[in-house]
């Protein structure tokens, strides 16, 4: 697992570089090439089989690149034809100068089961990935190269139904990339094994985004992909091969470093876990297991104390990062109470996501609340005092004790700390008799009892806690 931010950064390209791109006119490769050129000012030399006059997507991408103020030249060539590639590269270098970097994104994917897989299909799959890389590297002077980036697939590491041949082609691509780096130590080499992207790329062309999503494989958005690309290019310590993916719950062949979770009350049943990235835990609260609830009665309702909500968030934040230092919390908001039935239990989920170096966002959701999130907070691991945000404007109807401006429900007053008192007055916004929850229960990730979607749950969100 790479750290969220590199220890130091170096520019991968400069304005003096010429980036040769295969398959760079469309899809993921086009997005990566555009970002690399925009960040550095490098000139783009694109290779592809398509004719811009006949391909609307290619034409639009070339126009978009030119409108960004970048120097771009496109040459038609079949990357599997070494002679064609050599001629096209010679034409491009005559205009732009010697190639100093290569982005190899050409590929072909024709899903087929092993039973029906034919030799011709295997050959067509290997030709652009492996043969195309060899043809391109043979057409440029390795002494001029400073950077080689190849775009592989996480399928090469995990496998996938109907993708045995494509998986092997990507595995060979990664090996070829590493081998070139060993033979040319002055060239920085990286094979980026991407999971499926949304909006662009093979996943969209093959219409597998929704299918993979139902199986627990989340797609990478273009913005996320480009952000990761920039982070990897800027880090001089990026390994030769890197796997980039969203959630991969259903892929048993994907292995992650999973240290033992701490024995803490609110780190109970992990539903989603990627150490250093994300952790979602489910906890069941009741007066029998959480004795403090009986001391927080209001109008016959047991309220989950805010301080325990913050403790739950701190525990899950510590578990996802492995940090043992005390967190610094900031931007705490309590929007609605979480009510625990006196003679029953209620489930809550605590979700933590690492969003920066030393920063974690945490949310606490209740299964019984059908409103927007109830609480939020921000914090960091540095031990420095949190930044004090500007105080929001208060309406004339704000609570005189806690200054809350939220509308209380019929089950609890806004100021839970005044248990047994009338400091906040009676509830003023009861639910109408015809009120119905604006959500439908959905199965949890583990197939447990239904729980409402996080976007409509009562929640405590902690920003920056670690």
Coordinates of C-alpha atoms in Angstrom, one line a residue:
X1 CA 0.0 0.0 0.0
X2 CA 1.5 3.3 -1.0
X3 CA 1.3 6.3 1.3
X4 CA -1.4 8.9 0.6
X5 CA 1.2 11.4 -0.4
X6 CA 4.8 10.9 -1.6
X7 CA 7.7 11.8 0.7
X8 CA 9.1 14.0 -2.1
X9 CA 8.1 14.8 -5.6
X10 CA 9.9 15.2 -8.9
X11 CA 8.5 16.3 -12.3
X12 CA 8.1 13.2 -14.5
X13 CA 8.2 15.4 -17.7
X14 CA 9.1 18.9 -18.8
X15 CA 8.2 21.2 -21.7
X16 CA 11.3 19.9 -23.6
X17 CA 10.0 16.3 -23.6
X18 CA 8.2 14.5 -26.5
X19 CA 5.6 12.0 -25.3
X20 CA 4.9 9.2 -27.7
X21 CA 1.4 7.7 -27.0
X22 CA 0.0 4.5 -28.5
X23 CA -3.8 4.2 -28.3
X24 CA -3.7 7.8 -27.1
X25 CA -6.5 9.1 -29.2
X26 CA -9.3 7.6 -27.2
X27 CA -10.3 6.1 -23.9
X28 CA -8.2 6.0 -20.7
X29 CA -5.0 6.5 -22.6
X30 CA -6.2 9.8 -24.1
X31 CA -7.2 11.1 -20.6
X32 CA -3.8 10.1 -19.2
X33 CA -1.9 11.6 -22.1
X34 CA -3.8 14.9 -21.9
X35 CA -3.1 15.2 -18.1
X36 CA 0.6 14.4 -18.5
X37 CA 1.0 17.0 -21.3
X38 CA -1.1 19.7 -19.4
X39 CA 1.0 19.3 -16.3
X40 CA 4.4 19.5 -18.1
X41 CA 3.8 21.2 -21.4
X42 CA 5.4 18.2 -23.2
X43 CA 4.6 17.7 -26.9
X44 CA 2.3 14.8 -27.8
X45 CA 3.0 12.4 -30.6
X46 CA -0.1 10.1 -30.9
X47 CA -0.2 6.8 -32.8
X48 CA -3.4 5.1 -33.7
X49 CA -5.2 3.1 -36.4
X50 CA -8.3 5.3 -36.7
X51 CA -8.8 8.1 -39.2
X52 CA -9.8 11.3 -37.4
X53 CA -12.0 12.2 -40.3
X54 CA -14.0 9.0 -39.8
X55 CA -13.9 8.7 -35.9
X56 CA -15.8 11.4 -34.0
X57 CA -14.3 10.5 -30.6
X58 CA -10.8 10.7 -31.9
X59 CA -11.5 13.9 -33.7
X60 CA -13.0 15.5 -30.6
X61 CA -10.1 14.4 -28.4
X62 CA -7.5 15.9 -30.8
X63 CA -9.5 19.1 -30.9
X64 CA -9.7 19.2 -27.1
X65 CA -6.0 18.7 -26.8
X66 CA -5.2 21.5 -29.3
X67 CA -7.7 23.8 -27.6
X68 CA -5.8 23.2 -24.3
X69 CA -2.8 25.0 -26.0
X70 CA -0.8 21.8 -26.3
X71 CA 1.4 20.8 -29.3
X72 CA 0.0 17.5 -30.7
X73 CA 0.6 15.5 -33.8
X74 CA -1.3 12.4 -34.9
X75 CA 0.0 9.6 -37.2
X76 CA -1.9 6.6 -38.3
X77 CA -0.1 3.3 -37.7
X78 CA -1.1 -0.2 -36.6
X79 CA 0.9 -0.8 -33.5
X80 CA 1.2 -4.5 -34.2
X81 CA 3.0 -3.7 -37.5
X82 CA 6.6 -2.9 -36.6
X83 CA 7.3 -1.4 -40.0
X84 CA 4.3 0.9 -39.9
X85 CA 5.2 2.0 -36.4
X86 CA 8.8 2.8 -37.4
X87 CA 7.7 4.9 -40.3
X88 CA 5.1 6.8 -38.2
X89 CA 7.6 7.5 -35.4
X90 CA 10.1 8.8 -37.9
X91 CA 7.4 11.2 -39.3
X92 CA 6.5 12.4 -35.8
X93 CA 10.1 12.9 -34.6
X94 CA 10.9 14.9 -37.7
X95 CA 8.2 17.4 -36.7
X96 CA 8.4 17.3 -32.9
X97 CA 12.0 16.1 -32.1
X98 CA 13.3 12.9 -30.5
X99 CA 10.9 10.8 -28.3
X100 CA 11.9 11.1 -24.7
X101 CA 8.9 9.4 -23.1
X102 CA 6.5 6.6 -24.1
X103 CA 2.9 6.0 -22.8
X104 CA 1.8 2.6 -24.2
X105 CA -2.0 2.2 -23.8
X106 CA -2.9 0.2 -26.9
X107 CA -4.9 -2.9 -26.2
X108 CA -7.6 -5.3 -27.4
X109 CA -10.1 -7.2 -25.3
X110 CA -12.4 -9.9 -26.7
X111 CA -13.9 -11.7 -23.7
X112 CA -14.2 -15.5 -24.3
X113 CA -14.4 -18.5 -22.1
X114 CA -11.6 -21.1 -22.1
X115 CA -13.9 -23.6 -23.8
X116 CA -14.5 -21.4 -26.8
X117 CA -11.1 -19.6 -26.8
X118 CA -9.2 -19.9 -30.1
X119 CA -5.6 -19.3 -31.0
X120 CA -6.4 -16.4 -33.2
X121 CA -8.2 -14.6 -30.4
X122 CA -5.2 -15.1 -28.1
X123 CA -2.9 -13.7 -30.8
X124 CA -5.1 -10.7 -31.4
X125 CA -5.1 -10.0 -27.6
X126 CA -1.3 -10.3 -27.2
X127 CA -0.4 -8.4 -30.4
X128 CA -1.1 -4.8 -29.2
X129 CA -0.2 -5.2 -25.6
X130 CA 3.1 -7.1 -25.9
X131 CA 4.0 -7.0 -29.6
X132 CA 3.0 -3.3 -29.8
X133 CA 5.3 -2.4 -26.9
X134 CA 8.2 -4.1 -28.6
X135 CA 7.5 -2.4 -31.9
X136 CA 7.4 1.0 -30.3
X137 CA 10.5 0.6 -28.2
X138 CA 12.4 -0.7 -31.3
X139 CA 11.4 2.5 -33.2
X140 CA 12.8 4.9 -30.7
X141 CA 16.3 5.5 -29.4
X142 CA 16.5 4.1 -25.9
X143 CA 19.3 6.5 -25.0
X144 CA 16.9 9.4 -25.5
X145 CA 14.2 7.9 -23.3
X146 CA 13.6 9.0 -19.7
X147 CA 10.2 7.6 -19.0
X148 CA 8.2 4.5 -20.0
X149 CA 4.6 4.1 -18.7
X150 CA 2.5 1.2 -19.8
X151 CA -1.2 0.9 -19.0
X152 CA -2.1 -2.6 -17.9
X153 CA -5.1 -4.1 -16.2
X154 CA -5.6 -5.5 -12.7
X155 CA -7.1 -8.5 -14.4
X156 CA -3.6 -9.6 -15.1
X157 CA -3.2 -10.0 -11.3
X158 CA -6.7 -11.1 -10.2
X159 CA -8.2 -12.8 -13.3
X160 CA -11.8 -12.5 -14.3
X161 CA -14.4 -14.7 -15.9
X162 CA -13.9 -14.8 -19.7
X163 CA -10.6 -12.9 -19.5
X164 CA -7.9 -15.6 -19.1
X165 CA -6.1 -14.6 -22.3
X166 CA -6.4 -10.9 -21.5
X167 CA -5.1 -11.5 -18.0
X168 CA -2.0 -13.2 -19.4
X169 CA -1.4 -10.5 -21.9
X170 CA -1.4 -7.9 -19.2
X171 CA 0.9 -10.0 -17.0
X172 CA 3.4 -10.3 -19.9
X173 CA 3.1 -6.5 -20.4
X174 CA 4.1 -5.9 -16.8
X175 CA 7.1 -8.3 -17.1
X176 CA 8.2 -6.6 -20.4
X177 CA 8.0 -3.2 -18.8
X178 CA 10.2 -4.3 -15.8
X179 CA 12.6 -6.1 -18.1
X180 CA 13.1 -2.9 -20.2
X181 CA 13.9 -1.0 -17.1
X182 CA 16.5 -3.5 -16.0
X183 CA 18.2 -3.3 -19.4
X184 CA 18.0 0.5 -19.4
X185 CA 18.4 1.7 -15.8
X186 CA 18.4 5.4 -16.9
X187 CA 14.8 5.0 -17.9
X188 CA 12.1 5.3 -15.3
X189 CA 9.5 2.5 -15.9
X190 CA 6.0 2.0 -14.6
X191 CA 3.3 -0.5 -15.4
X192 CA 0.0 0.9 -14.1
X193 CA -2.5 -2.0 -13.7
X194 CA -5.9 -0.2 -13.7
X195 CA -9.2 -1.5 -12.6
X196 CA -12.2 -0.5 -14.6
X197 CA -12.9 3.2 -15.2
X198 CA -16.4 4.7 -15.4
X199 CA -17.3 6.9 -18.4
X200 CA -14.3 5.9 -20.6
X201 CA -12.3 2.9 -21.5
X202 CA -12.9 -0.8 -22.2
X203 CA -15.3 -1.2 -19.2
X204 CA -17.7 1.2 -20.9
X205 CA -17.3 -0.3 -24.3
X206 CA -18.0 -3.8 -23.0
X207 CA -20.9 -2.6 -20.8
X208 CA -19.6 -4.3 -17.7
X209 CA -19.6 -1.3 -15.2
X210 CA -23.0 -2.1 -13.7
X211 CA -22.3 -5.9 -13.6
X212 CA -19.0 -5.4 -11.8
X213 CA -20.7 -2.9 -9.5
X214 CA -23.3 -5.4 -8.4
X215 CA -20.5 -7.8 -7.7
X216 CA -18.8 -5.4 -5.4
X217 CA -16.2 -4.0 -7.8
X218 CA -16.5 -0.2 -7.9
X219 CA -15.3 1.8 -11.0
X220 CA -12.7 4.5 -10.9
X221 CA -14.0 7.9 -12.1
X222 CA -11.8 9.8 -14.6
X223 CA -11.1 12.5 -12.0
X224 CA -9.9 9.9 -9.5
X225 CA -7.8 8.1 -12.1
X226 CA -6.0 11.2 -13.2
X227 CA -5.4 12.2 -9.6
X228 CA -3.8 8.8 -8.9
X229 CA -1.8 9.1 -12.1
X230 CA -0.4 12.4 -11.1
X231 CA 0.5 11.2 -7.6
X232 CA 2.4 8.1 -9.0
X233 CA 4.2 10.1 -11.7
X234 CA 5.3 12.7 -9.1
X235 CA 6.7 10.1 -6.7
X236 CA 10.2 8.9 -7.6
X237 CA 9.7 5.9 -5.4
X238 CA 6.7 4.5 -7.2
X239 CA 7.3 0.8 -7.8
X240 CA 7.6 -0.6 -11.4
X241 CA 4.2 -2.2 -11.1
X242 CA 1.3 -0.6 -9.3
X243 CA -2.3 -1.9 -9.0
X244 CA -5.0 0.8 -8.9
X245 CA -8.5 -0.1 -8.1
X246 CA -11.7 0.8 -6.3
X247 CA -13.4 -1.6 -4.0
X248 CA -12.9 -5.3 -5.0
X249 CA -15.0 -7.1 -2.5
X250 CA -15.9 -10.0 -4.8
X251 CA -12.4 -10.7 -6.1
X252 CA -11.0 -13.3 -3.8
X253 CA -7.6 -13.3 -5.7
X254 CA -7.0 -9.7 -4.7
X255 CA -4.9 -9.7 -1.5
X256 CA -4.4 -6.7 0.8
X257 CA -2.3 -6.1 3.9
X258 CA -4.8 -6.5 6.8
X259 CA -3.2 -6.0 10.2
X260 CA -5.2 -7.3 13.2
X261 CA -8.0 -4.9 14.2
X262 CA -7.8 -3.4 17.7
X263 CA -10.2 -4.8 20.3
X264 CA -12.4 -1.7 20.7
X265 CA -16.1 -1.4 21.4
X266 CA -17.0 0.3 18.1
X267 CA -14.6 -1.7 15.9
X268 CA -17.0 -4.6 16.0
X269 CA -18.1 -6.1 12.7
X270 CA -16.1 -4.9 9.7
X271 CA -18.2 -4.8 6.6
X272 CA -15.7 -3.1 4.3
X273 CA -12.0 -2.9 5.0
X274 CA -9.0 -1.7 3.1
X275 CA -6.3 -0.9 5.6
X276 CA -5.0 2.7 5.3
X277 CA -7.9 3.5 3.0
X278 CA -11.4 2.7 4.2
X279 CA -13.1 0.9 7.1
X280 CA -16.9 0.5 7.7
X281 CA -17.9 -1.2 10.9
X282 CA -21.4 -2.2 12.1
X283 CA -22.2 -2.1 15.8
X284 CA -25.4 -3.1 17.7
X285 CA -26.4 -0.8 20.6
X286 CA -28.7 -1.7 23.5
X287 CA -29.1 -1.0 27.1
X288 CA -27.8 -4.4 27.9
X289 CA -24.4 -4.0 26.2
X290 CA -24.1 -0.2 26.5
X291 CA -25.0 0.5 30.2
X292 CA -24.5 4.3 29.8
X293 CA -27.6 4.5 27.7
X294 CA -29.9 4.2 30.8
X295 CA -28.3 7.4 32.1
X296 CA -29.3 9.4 29.0
X297 CA -33.1 9.2 29.1
X298 CA -35.2 12.0 27.6
X299 CA -39.0 11.8 27.5
X300 CA -38.7 8.0 27.8
X301 CA -36.1 7.7 25.0
X302 CA -32.5 6.5 25.3
X303 CA -30.2 8.9 23.5
X304 CA -26.8 7.8 22.2
X305 CA -24.5 10.4 23.8
X306 CA -22.6 12.7 21.5
X307 CA -19.4 12.0 23.3
X308 CA -19.7 8.2 22.6
X309 CA -20.4 9.0 19.0
X310 CA -17.1 10.9 18.9
X311 CA -15.4 8.0 20.6
X312 CA -16.8 5.6 18.1
X313 CA -15.5 7.8 15.2
X314 CA -12.1 8.1 16.9
X315 CA -11.9 4.3 17.4
X316 CA -12.7 3.5 13.7
X317 CA -10.4 6.3 12.5
X318 CA -7.5 4.8 14.6
X319 CA -8.3 1.3 13.3
X320 CA -8.2 2.3 9.6
X321 CA -4.9 4.1 9.9
X322 CA -3.2 2.0 12.6
X323 CA -2.4 5.2 14.5
X324 CA -2.4 5.1 18.3
X325 CA -2.1 8.9 18.9
X326 CA -5.0 11.0 20.2
X327 CA -6.9 12.7 17.4
X328 CA -7.7 16.3 17.1
X329 CA -11.3 16.8 16.0
X330 CA -12.7 19.9 14.3
X331 CA -15.9 21.0 12.5
X332 CA -18.2 18.9 14.8
X333 CA -21.9 19.1 14.0
X334 CA -24.8 17.4 15.8
X335 CA -27.8 17.6 13.5
X336 CA -30.2 15.0 14.9
X337 CA -30.1 12.6 17.8
X338 CA -29.8 8.8 17.6
X339 CA -32.4 7.1 19.7
X340 CA -31.9 3.6 21.1
X341 CA -35.2 1.7 21.9
X342 CA -35.4 1.1 25.7
X343 CA -36.3 -2.6 25.3
X344 CA -34.7 -3.3 21.9
X345 CA -31.4 -2.6 20.0
X346 CA -30.4 -0.5 17.1
X347 CA -27.6 -0.9 14.6
X348 CA -25.2 1.9 13.7
X349 CA -22.4 1.9 11.1
X350 CA -19.2 3.9 11.5
X351 CA -17.5 4.6 8.1
X352 CA -14.0 6.0 7.9
X353 CA -12.1 7.1 4.7
X354 CA -8.6 8.4 4.6
X355 CA -8.7 11.6 2.6
X356 CA -5.2 13.0 3.1
X357 CA -2.0 12.7 4.9
X358 CA -3.0 12.6 8.6
X359 CA -6.7 13.2 7.7
X360 CA -9.7 10.9 8.0
X361 CA -13.3 11.6 7.3
X362 CA -15.7 9.5 9.5
X363 CA -19.5 9.2 9.4
X364 CA -21.8 7.5 11.9
X365 CA -25.1 6.2 10.5
X366 CA -28.2 4.9 12.3
X367 CA -30.6 2.4 10.7
X368 CA -33.7 4.2 12.2
X369 CA -33.2 7.7 10.9
X370 CA -34.7 8.7 7.6
X371 CA -33.2 12.1 7.4
X372 CA -29.9 13.6 6.2
X373 CA -26.8 13.1 8.4
X374 CA -27.1 14.4 11.9
X375 CA -23.5 15.2 13.0
X376 CA -20.1 16.2 11.6
X377 CA -16.6 16.8 12.8
X378 CA -13.1 17.4 11.5
X379 CA -9.7 16.5 13.0
X380 CA -6.1 15.5 12.4
X381 CA -3.2 13.5 13.9
X382 CA -0.7 16.3 14.3
X383 CA -1.8 17.2 17.8
X384 CA -2.2 20.8 16.7
X385 CA -5.3 22.7 17.6
X386 CA -8.0 22.3 15.0
X387 CA -8.6 25.3 12.7
X388 CA -11.6 27.2 14.1
X389 CA -14.2 27.6 11.4
X390 CA -16.3 30.7 11.1
X391 CA -19.4 30.3 13.2
X392 CA -22.5 29.9 11.1
X393 CA -25.3 32.5 11.3
X394 CA -27.9 31.6 13.9
X395 CA -31.5 32.1 13.3
X396 CA -33.8 33.7 15.9
X397 CA -35.2 30.3 16.7
X398 CA -31.9 28.8 17.8
X399 CA -31.8 26.8 21.0
X400 CA -30.9 29.2 23.9
X401 CA -28.6 26.6 25.5
X402 CA -26.8 24.7 22.7
X403 CA -27.5 27.3 19.9
X404 CA -28.7 24.5 17.6
X405 CA -30.8 25.7 14.6
X406 CA -31.9 22.2 13.5
X407 CA -35.6 21.3 13.7
X408 CA -36.1 18.8 16.6
X409 CA -38.0 15.6 15.9
X410 CA -41.0 14.4 17.9
X411 CA -38.8 11.9 19.7
X412 CA -36.1 14.2 21.3
X413 CA -35.2 17.8 22.1
X414 CA -32.3 19.3 20.3
X415 CA -30.0 19.6 23.4
X416 CA -29.4 16.1 24.5
X417 CA -27.0 17.2 27.3
X418 CA -29.9 18.7 29.2
X419 CA -31.4 15.3 30.1
X420 CA -34.4 15.8 32.3
X421 CA -34.6 19.6 31.9
X422 CA -36.8 21.8 29.9
X423 CA -33.9 24.1 28.8
X424 CA -34.6 23.6 25.2
X425 CA -38.4 23.6 25.5
X426 CA -40.8 21.1 24.1
X427 CA -40.4 19.7 20.6
X428 CA -41.8 22.0 18.0
X429 CA -41.8 20.0 14.7
X430 CA -43.6 16.7 15.1
X431 CA -43.9 14.5 12.1
X432 CA -47.3 14.6 10.4
X433 CA -49.5 11.5 10.7
X434 CA -49.0 10.7 7.0
X435 CA -45.2 10.9 7.2
X436 CA -43.3 8.1 5.5
X437 CA -39.5 7.5 5.4
X438 CA -38.0 8.7 2.1
X439 CA -35.9 5.6 1.8
X440 CA -36.2 1.9 1.4
X441 CA -34.1 -0.7 3.3
X442 CA -31.4 -2.3 1.3
X443 CA -29.3 -5.4 2.1
X444 CA -26.0 -4.8 3.9
X445 CA -22.7 -5.8 2.3
X446 CA -22.7 -9.0 4.3
X447 CA -26.2 -10.0 3.5
X448 CA -27.4 -9.1 7.0
X449 CA -30.6 -7.4 7.9
X450 CA -31.6 -4.5 5.7
X451 CA -30.2 -1.1 6.6
X452 CA -31.0 2.2 5.0
X453 CA -28.6 3.8 2.5
X454 CA -25.9 6.0 4.1
X455 CA -27.0 9.1 2.3
X456 CA -30.3 9.2 4.1
X457 CA -29.2 7.9 7.5
X458 CA -28.7 9.8 10.7
X459 CA -25.0 10.3 10.7
X460 CA -22.0 11.7 12.6
X461 CA -19.3 12.8 10.2
X462 CA -15.8 13.4 11.3
X463 CA -13.5 15.3 8.9
X464 CA -9.8 14.9 9.4
X465 CA -9.8 12.7 12.5
X466 CA -6.8 10.4 12.9

